[in-house]
PDB file of C-alpha atoms in Angstrom:
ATOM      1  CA  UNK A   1     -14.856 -29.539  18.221  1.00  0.00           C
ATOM      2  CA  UNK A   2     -18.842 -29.170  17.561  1.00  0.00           C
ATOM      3  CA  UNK A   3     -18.914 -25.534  16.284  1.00  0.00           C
ATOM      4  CA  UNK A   4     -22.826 -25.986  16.365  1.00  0.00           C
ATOM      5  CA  UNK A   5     -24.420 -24.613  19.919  1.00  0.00           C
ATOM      6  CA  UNK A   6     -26.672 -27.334  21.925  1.00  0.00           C
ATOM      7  CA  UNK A   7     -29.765 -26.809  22.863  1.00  0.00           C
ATOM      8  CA  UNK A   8     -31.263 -27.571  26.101  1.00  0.00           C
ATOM      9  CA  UNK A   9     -35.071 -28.296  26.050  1.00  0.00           C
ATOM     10  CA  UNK A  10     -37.433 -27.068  28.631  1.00  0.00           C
ATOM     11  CA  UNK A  11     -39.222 -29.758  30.723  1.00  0.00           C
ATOM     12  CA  UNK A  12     -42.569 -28.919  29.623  1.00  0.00           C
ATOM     13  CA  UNK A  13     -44.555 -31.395  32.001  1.00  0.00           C
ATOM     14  CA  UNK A  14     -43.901 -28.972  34.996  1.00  0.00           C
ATOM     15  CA  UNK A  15     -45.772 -26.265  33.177  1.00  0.00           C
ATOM     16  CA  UNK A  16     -49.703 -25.632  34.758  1.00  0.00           C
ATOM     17  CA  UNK A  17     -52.197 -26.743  32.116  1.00  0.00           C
ATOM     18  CA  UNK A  18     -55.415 -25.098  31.619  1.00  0.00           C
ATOM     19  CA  UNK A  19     -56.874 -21.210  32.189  1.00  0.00           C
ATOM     20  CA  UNK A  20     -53.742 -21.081  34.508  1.00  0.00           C
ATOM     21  CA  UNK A  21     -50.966 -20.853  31.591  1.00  0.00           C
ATOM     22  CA  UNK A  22     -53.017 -18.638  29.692  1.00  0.00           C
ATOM     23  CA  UNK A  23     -51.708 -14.822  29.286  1.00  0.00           C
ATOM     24  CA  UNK A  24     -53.327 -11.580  29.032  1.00  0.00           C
ATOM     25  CA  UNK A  25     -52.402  -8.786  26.151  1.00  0.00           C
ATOM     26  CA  UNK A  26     -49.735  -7.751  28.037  1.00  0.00           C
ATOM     27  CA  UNK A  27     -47.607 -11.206  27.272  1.00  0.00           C
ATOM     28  CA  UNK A  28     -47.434 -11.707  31.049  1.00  0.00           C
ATOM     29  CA  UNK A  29     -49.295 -15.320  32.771  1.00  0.00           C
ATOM     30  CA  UNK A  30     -52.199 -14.294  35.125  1.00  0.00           C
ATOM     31  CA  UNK A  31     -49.897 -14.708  38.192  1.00  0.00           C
ATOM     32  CA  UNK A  32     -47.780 -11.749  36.780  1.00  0.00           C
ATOM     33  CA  UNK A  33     -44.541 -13.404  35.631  1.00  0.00           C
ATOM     34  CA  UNK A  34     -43.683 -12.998  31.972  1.00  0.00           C
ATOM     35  CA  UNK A  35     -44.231 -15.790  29.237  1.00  0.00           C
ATOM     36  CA  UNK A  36     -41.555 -17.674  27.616  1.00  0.00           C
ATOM     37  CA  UNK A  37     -43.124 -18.638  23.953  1.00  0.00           C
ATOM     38  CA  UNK A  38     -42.652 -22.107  23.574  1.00  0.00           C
ATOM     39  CA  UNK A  39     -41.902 -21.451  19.589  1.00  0.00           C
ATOM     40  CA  UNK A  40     -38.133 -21.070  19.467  1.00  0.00           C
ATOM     41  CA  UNK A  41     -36.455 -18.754  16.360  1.00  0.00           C
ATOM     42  CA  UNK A  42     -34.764 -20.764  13.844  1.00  0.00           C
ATOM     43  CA  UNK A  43     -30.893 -20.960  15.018  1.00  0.00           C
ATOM     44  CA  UNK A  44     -28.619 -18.802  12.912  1.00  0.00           C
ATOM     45  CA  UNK A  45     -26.323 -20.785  10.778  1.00  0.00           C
ATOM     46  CA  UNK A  46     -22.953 -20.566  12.260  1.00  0.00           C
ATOM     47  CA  UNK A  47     -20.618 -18.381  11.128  1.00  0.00           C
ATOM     48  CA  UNK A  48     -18.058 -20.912  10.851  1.00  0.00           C
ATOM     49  CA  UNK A  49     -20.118 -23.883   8.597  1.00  0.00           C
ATOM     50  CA  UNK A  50     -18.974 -22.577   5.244  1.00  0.00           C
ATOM     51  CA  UNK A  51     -15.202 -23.367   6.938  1.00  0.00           C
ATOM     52  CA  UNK A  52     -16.402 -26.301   8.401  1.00  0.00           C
ATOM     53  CA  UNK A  53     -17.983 -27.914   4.974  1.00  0.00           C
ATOM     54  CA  UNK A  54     -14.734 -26.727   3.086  1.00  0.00           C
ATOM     55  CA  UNK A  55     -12.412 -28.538   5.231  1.00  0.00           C
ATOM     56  CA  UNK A  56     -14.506 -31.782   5.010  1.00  0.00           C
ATOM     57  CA  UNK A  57     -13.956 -31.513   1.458  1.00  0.00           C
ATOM     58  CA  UNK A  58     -10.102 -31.447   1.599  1.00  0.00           C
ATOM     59  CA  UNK A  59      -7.831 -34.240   2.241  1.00  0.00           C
ATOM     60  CA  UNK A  60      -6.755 -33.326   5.322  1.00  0.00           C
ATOM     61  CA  UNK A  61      -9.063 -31.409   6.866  1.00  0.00           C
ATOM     62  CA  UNK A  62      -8.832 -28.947   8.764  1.00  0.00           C
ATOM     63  CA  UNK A  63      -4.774 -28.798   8.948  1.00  0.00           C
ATOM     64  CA  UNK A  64      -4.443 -28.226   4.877  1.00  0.00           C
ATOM     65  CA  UNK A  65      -7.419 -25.986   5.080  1.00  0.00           C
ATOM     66  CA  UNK A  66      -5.031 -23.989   7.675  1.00  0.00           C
ATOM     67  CA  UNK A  67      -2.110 -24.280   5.216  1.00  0.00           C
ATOM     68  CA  UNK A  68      -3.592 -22.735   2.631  1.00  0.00           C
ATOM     69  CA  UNK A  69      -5.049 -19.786   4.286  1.00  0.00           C
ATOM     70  CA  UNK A  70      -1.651 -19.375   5.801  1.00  0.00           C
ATOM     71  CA  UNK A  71      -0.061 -19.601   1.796  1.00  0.00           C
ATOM     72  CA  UNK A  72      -2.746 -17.773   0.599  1.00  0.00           C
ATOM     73  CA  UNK A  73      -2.819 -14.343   2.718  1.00  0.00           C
ATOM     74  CA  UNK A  74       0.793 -13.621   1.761  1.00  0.00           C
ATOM     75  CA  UNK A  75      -0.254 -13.860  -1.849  1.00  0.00           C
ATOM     76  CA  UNK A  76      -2.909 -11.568  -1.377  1.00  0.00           C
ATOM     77  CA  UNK A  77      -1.309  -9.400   0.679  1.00  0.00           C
ATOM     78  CA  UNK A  78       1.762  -9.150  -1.921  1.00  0.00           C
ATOM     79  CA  UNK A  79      -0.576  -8.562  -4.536  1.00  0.00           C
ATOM     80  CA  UNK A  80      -2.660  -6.054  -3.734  1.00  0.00           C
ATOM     81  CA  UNK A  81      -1.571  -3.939  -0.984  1.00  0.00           C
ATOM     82  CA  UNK A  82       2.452  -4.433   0.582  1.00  0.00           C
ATOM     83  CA  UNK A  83       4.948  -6.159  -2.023  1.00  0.00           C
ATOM     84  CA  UNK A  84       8.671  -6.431  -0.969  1.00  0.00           C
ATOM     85  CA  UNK A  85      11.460  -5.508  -3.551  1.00  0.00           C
ATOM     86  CA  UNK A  86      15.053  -5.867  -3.095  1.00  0.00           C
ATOM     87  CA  UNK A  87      17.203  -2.746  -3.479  1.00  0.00           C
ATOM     88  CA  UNK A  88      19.899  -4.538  -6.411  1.00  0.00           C
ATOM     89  CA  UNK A  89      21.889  -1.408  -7.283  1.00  0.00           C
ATOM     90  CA  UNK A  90      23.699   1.744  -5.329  1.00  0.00           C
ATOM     91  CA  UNK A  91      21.516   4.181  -7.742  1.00  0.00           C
ATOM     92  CA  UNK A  92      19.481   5.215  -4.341  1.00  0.00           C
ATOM     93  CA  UNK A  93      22.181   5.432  -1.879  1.00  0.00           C
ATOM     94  CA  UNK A  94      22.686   6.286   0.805  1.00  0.00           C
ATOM     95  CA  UNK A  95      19.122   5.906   1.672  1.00  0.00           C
ATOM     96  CA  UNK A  96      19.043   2.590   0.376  1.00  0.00           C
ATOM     97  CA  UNK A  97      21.752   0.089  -0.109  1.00  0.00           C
ATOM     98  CA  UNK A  98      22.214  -2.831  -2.204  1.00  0.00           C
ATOM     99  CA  UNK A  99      20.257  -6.163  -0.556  1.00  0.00           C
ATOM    100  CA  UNK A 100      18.209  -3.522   1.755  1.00  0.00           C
ATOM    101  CA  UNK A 101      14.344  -4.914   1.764  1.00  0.00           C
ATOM    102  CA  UNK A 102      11.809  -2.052   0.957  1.00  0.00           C
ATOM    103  CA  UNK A 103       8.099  -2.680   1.459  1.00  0.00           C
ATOM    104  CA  UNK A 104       6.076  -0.748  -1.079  1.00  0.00           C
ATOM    105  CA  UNK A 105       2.675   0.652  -0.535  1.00  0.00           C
ATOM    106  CA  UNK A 106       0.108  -0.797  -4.081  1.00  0.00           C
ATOM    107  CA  UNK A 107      -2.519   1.195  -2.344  1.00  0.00           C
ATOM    108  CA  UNK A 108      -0.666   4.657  -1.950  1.00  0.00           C
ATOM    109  CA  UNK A 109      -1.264   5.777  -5.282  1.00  0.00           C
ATOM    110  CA  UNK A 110      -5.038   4.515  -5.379  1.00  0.00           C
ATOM    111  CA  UNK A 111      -8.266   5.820  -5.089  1.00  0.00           C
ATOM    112  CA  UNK A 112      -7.491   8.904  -6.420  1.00  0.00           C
ATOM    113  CA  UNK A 113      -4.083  10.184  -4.753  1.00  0.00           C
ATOM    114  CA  UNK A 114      -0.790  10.633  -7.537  1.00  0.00           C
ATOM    115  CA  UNK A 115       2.588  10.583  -6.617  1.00  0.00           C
ATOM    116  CA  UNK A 116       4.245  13.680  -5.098  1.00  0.00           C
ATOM    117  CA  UNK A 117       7.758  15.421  -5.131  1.00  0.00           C
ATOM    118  CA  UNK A 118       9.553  13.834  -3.050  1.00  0.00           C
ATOM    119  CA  UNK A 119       8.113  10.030  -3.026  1.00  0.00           C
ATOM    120  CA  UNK A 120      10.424   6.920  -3.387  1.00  0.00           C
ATOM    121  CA  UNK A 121       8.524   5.168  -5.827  1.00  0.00           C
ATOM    122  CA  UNK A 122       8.707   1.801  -7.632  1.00  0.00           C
ATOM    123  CA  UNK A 123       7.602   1.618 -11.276  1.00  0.00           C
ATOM    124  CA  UNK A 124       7.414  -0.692 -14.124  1.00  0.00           C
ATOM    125  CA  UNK A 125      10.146   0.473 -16.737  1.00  0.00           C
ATOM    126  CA  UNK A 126       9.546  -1.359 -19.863  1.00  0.00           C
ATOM    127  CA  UNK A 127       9.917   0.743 -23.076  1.00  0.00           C
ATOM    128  CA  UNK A 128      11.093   3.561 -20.767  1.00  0.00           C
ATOM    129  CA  UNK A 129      14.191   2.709 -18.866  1.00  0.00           C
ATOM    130  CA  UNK A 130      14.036  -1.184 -19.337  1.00  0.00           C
ATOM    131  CA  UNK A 131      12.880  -4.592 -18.979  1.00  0.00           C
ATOM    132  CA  UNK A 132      12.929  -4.319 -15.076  1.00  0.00           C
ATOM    133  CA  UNK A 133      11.163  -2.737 -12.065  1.00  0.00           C
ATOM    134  CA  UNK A 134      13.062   0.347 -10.645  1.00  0.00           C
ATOM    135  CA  UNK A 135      13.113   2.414  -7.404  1.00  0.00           C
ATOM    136  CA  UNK A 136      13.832   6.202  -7.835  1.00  0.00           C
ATOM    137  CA  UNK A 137      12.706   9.502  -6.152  1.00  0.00           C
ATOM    138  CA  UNK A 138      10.212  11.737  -8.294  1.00  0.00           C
ATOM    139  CA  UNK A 139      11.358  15.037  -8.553  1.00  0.00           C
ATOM    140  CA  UNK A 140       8.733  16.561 -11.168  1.00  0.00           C
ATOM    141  CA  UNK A 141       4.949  15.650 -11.618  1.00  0.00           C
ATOM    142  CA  UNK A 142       2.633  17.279 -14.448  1.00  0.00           C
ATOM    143  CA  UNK A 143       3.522  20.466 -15.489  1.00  0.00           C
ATOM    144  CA  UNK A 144       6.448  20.475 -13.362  1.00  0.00           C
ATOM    145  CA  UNK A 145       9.159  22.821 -15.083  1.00  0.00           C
ATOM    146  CA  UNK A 146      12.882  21.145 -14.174  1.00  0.00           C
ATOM    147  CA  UNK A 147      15.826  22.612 -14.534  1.00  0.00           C
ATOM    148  CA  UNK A 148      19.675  21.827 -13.627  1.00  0.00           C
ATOM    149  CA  UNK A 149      21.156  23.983 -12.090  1.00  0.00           C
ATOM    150  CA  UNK A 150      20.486  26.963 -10.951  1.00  0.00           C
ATOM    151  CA  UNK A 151      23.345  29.253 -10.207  1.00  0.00           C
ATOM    152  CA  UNK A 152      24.189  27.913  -7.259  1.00  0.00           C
ATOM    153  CA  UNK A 153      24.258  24.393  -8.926  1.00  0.00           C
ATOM    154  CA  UNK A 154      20.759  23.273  -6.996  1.00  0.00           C
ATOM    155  CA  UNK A 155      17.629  21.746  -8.887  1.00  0.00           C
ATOM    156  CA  UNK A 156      15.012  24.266  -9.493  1.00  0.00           C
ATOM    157  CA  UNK A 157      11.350  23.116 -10.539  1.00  0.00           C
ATOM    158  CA  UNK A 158       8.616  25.956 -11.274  1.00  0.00           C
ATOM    159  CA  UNK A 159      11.341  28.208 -10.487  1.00  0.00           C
ATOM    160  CA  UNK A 160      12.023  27.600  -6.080  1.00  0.00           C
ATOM    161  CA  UNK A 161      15.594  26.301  -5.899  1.00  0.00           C
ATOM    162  CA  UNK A 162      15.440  22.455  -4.130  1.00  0.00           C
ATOM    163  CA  UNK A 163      18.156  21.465  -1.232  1.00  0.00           C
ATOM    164  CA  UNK A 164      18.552  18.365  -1.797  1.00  0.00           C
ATOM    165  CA  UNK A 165      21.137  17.895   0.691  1.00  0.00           C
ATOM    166  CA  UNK A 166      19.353  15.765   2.820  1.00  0.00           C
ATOM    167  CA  UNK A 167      19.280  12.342   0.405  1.00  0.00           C
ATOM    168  CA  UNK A 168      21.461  14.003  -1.776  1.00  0.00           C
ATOM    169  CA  UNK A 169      24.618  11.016  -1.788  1.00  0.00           C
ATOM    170  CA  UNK A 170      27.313  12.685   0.171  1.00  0.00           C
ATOM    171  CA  UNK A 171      29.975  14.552  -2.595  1.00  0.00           C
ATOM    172  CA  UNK A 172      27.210  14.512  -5.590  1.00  0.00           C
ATOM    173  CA  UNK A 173      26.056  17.452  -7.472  1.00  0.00           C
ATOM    174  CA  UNK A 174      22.227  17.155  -7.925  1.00  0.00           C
ATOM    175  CA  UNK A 175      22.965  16.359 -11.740  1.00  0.00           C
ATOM    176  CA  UNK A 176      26.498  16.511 -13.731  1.00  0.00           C
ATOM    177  CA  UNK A 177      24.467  16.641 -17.372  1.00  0.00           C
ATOM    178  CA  UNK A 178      22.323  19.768 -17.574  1.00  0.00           C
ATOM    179  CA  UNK A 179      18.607  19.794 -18.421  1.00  0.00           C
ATOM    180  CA  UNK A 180      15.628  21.642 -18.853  1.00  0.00           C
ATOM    181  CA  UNK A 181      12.351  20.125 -18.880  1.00  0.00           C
ATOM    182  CA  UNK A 182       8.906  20.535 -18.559  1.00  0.00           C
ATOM    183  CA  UNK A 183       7.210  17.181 -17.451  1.00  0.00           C
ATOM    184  CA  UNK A 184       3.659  16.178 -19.610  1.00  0.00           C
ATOM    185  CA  UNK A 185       0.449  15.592 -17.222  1.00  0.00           C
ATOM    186  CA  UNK A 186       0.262  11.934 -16.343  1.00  0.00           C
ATOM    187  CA  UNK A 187       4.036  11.207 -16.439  1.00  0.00           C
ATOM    188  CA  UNK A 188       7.012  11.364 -13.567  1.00  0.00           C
ATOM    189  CA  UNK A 189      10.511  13.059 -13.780  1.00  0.00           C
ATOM    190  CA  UNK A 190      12.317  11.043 -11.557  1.00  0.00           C
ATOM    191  CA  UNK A 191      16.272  10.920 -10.192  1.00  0.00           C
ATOM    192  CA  UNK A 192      18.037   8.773  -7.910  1.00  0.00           C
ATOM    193  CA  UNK A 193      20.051   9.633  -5.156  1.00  0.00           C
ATOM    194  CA  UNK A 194      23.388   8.833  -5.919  1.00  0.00           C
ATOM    195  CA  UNK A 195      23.189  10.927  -9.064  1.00  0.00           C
ATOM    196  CA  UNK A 196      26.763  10.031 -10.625  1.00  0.00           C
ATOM    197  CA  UNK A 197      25.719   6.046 -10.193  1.00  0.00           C
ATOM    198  CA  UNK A 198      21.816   6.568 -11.230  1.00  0.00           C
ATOM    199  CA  UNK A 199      20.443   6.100 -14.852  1.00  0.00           C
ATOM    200  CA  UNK A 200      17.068   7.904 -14.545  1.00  0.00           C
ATOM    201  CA  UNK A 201      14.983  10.563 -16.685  1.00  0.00           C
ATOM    202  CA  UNK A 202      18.441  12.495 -17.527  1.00  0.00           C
ATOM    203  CA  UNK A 203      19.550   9.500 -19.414  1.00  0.00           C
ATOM    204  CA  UNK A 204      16.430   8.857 -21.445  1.00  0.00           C
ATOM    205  CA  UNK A 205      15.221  12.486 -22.538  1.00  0.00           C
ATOM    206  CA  UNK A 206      15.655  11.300 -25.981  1.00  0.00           C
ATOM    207  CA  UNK A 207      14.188   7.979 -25.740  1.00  0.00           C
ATOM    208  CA  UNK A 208      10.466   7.314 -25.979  1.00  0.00           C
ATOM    209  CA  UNK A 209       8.968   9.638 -23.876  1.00  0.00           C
ATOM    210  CA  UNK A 210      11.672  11.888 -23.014  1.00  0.00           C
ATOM    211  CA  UNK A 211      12.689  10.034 -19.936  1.00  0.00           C
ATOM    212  CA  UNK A 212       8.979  10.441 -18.458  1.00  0.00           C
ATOM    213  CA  UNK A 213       7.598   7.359 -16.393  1.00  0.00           C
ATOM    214  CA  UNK A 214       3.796   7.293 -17.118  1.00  0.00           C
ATOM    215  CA  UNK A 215       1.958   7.682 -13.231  1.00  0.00           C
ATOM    216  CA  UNK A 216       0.180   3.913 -14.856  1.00  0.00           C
ATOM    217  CA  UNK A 217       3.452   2.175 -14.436  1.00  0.00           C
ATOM    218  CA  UNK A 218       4.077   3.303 -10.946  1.00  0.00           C
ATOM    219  CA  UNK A 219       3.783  -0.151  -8.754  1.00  0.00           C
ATOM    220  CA  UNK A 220       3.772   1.805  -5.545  1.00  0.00           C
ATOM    221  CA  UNK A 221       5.620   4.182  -3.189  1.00  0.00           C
ATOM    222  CA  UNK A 222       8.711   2.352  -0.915  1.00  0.00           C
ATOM    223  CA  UNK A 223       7.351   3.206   2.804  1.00  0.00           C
ATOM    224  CA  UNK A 224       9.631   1.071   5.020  1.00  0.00           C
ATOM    225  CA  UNK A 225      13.044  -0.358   4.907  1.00  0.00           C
ATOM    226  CA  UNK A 226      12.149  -3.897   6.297  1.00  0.00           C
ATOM    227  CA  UNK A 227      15.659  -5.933   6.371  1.00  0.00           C
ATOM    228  CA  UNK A 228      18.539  -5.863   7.258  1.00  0.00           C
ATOM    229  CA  UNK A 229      17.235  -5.076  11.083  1.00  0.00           C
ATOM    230  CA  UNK A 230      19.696  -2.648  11.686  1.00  0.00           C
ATOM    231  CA  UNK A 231      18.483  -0.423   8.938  1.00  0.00           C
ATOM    232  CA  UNK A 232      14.811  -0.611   9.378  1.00  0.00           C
ATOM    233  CA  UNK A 233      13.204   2.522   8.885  1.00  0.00           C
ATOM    234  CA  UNK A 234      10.291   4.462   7.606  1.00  0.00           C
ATOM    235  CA  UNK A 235      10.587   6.135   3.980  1.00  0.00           C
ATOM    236  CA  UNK A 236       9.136   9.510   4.801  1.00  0.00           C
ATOM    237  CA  UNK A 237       9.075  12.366   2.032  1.00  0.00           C
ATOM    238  CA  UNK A 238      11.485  14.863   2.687  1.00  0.00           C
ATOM    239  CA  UNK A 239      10.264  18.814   3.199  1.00  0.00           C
ATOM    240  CA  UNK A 240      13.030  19.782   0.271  1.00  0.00           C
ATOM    241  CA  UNK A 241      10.082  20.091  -2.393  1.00  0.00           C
ATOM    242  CA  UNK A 242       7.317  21.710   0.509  1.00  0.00           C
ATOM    243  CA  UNK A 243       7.920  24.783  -0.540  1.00  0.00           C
ATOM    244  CA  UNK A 244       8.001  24.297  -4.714  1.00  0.00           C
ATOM    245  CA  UNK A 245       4.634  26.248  -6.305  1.00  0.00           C
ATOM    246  CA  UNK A 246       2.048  24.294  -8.265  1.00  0.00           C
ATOM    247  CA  UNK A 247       2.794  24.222 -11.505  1.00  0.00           C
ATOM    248  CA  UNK A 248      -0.143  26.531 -12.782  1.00  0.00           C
ATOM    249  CA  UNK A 249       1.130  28.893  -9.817  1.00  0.00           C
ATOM    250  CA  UNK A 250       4.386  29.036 -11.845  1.00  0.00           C
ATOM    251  CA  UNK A 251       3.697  29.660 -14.630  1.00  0.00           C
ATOM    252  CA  UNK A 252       1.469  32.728 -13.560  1.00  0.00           C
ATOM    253  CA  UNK A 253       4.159  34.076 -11.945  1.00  0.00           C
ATOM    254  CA  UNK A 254       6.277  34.027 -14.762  1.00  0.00           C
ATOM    255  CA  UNK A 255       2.878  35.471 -16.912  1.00  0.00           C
TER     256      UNK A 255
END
């Protein structure tokens, strides 16, 4: 289809000639109705040329020009902003089971906002906890002071107790191996759900970097289980840590 608008010309030999056609200041013809200037703008290019040129150029035309935008978004897409990762162990269960699709958010963590307490994250664990990408839920952020357990046998960071109950895998104890850490600024202290299935930060505290996950290798937060269909759902980040003080809060408290 022409993507390039027609014009249609003006018969200009039924225009009056003479005094008659002429106007006054006011743009209007002496009999009072207003002048149409016989000098036409330059037409805009169309919007759609470049796309037009481009798929002249391909073998094809315009039906591999339309298969590669269609190849092409879901590389971008993956890339930059939503990247699917498959679940492939029971370290995060019950929340998420092996084979379950999570969609993670690249941009969450961008533009200035850092993981929080709470957050299902994805990071890069080479030289930390592997050669592999891994999906665990941060439980201490910069300055964070962790500790396991309290006497009640609950996580405590900057000193509130945490009931983790809700993710918590059903029969667990929030950690079997005792700890007590204080997390550097820029790094993560994170746990996964099924705690006596889960090798996380309490595995690693004498490895390079004391178990820590730099915020840098962070690929993004999980936001939605995608697939199967009967477990779709939205990753939202539980209230357990709401009411855990800033770290500088802490440690005034404790003066």
């Amino acid at each position: 289809m022409d993507t390039e608008a027609h014009h249609v010309e003006r018969d200009r030999s039924s225009r009056p000639s003479g005094d008659e056609t002429s106007s006054d200041n006011s743009g209007r013809a002496p009999d009072g109705s207003e002048e149409i200037s016989d000098t036409a703008e330059p037409e805009g290019r169309s919007r759609f040329s470049f796309g037009v040129r481009v798929a002249d150029w391909l073998p094809g035309r315009r039906i591999t020009l339309t298969a590669l935008v269609c190849l092409l978004f879901p590389l971008l897409l993956s890339t930059f902003v939503i990247q699917p990762f498959q679940i492939p162990s029971s370290s995060m269960e019950s929340g998420l089971r092996v084979g379950d699709r999570v969609l993670v958010n690249k941009l969450a963590y961008r533009f200035g906002s850092e993981p929080q307490r709470g957050d299902v994250v994805v990071f890069d664990g080479t030289d930390y906890f592997g050669n592999a990408d891994y999906v665990k839920r941060v439980v201490g952020v910069g300055g964070d002071h962790v500790v396991c357990c309290d006497r009640e046998g609950r996580l405590e960071v900057n000193g509130r107790s945490v009931d983790e109950s809700a993710f918590l895998y059903r029969g667990d104890s929030p950690s079997d191996v005792p700890f007590d850490v204080v997390v550097p600024d820029g790094t993560l202290f994170v746990l996964g759900d099924h705690r006596s299935d889960s090798s996380d930060s309490r595995d690693h505290l004498g490895s390079p970097g004391g178990g820590m996950i730099p915020v840098g290798r962070v690929i993004g937060r999980a936001g939605w289980i995608a697939w199967p269909v009967g477990h779709m759902t939205v990753l939202d980040r539980p209230g357990a840590y709401a009411r855990v003080p800033a770290a500088s809060t802490a440690d005034g408290a404790h003066g």
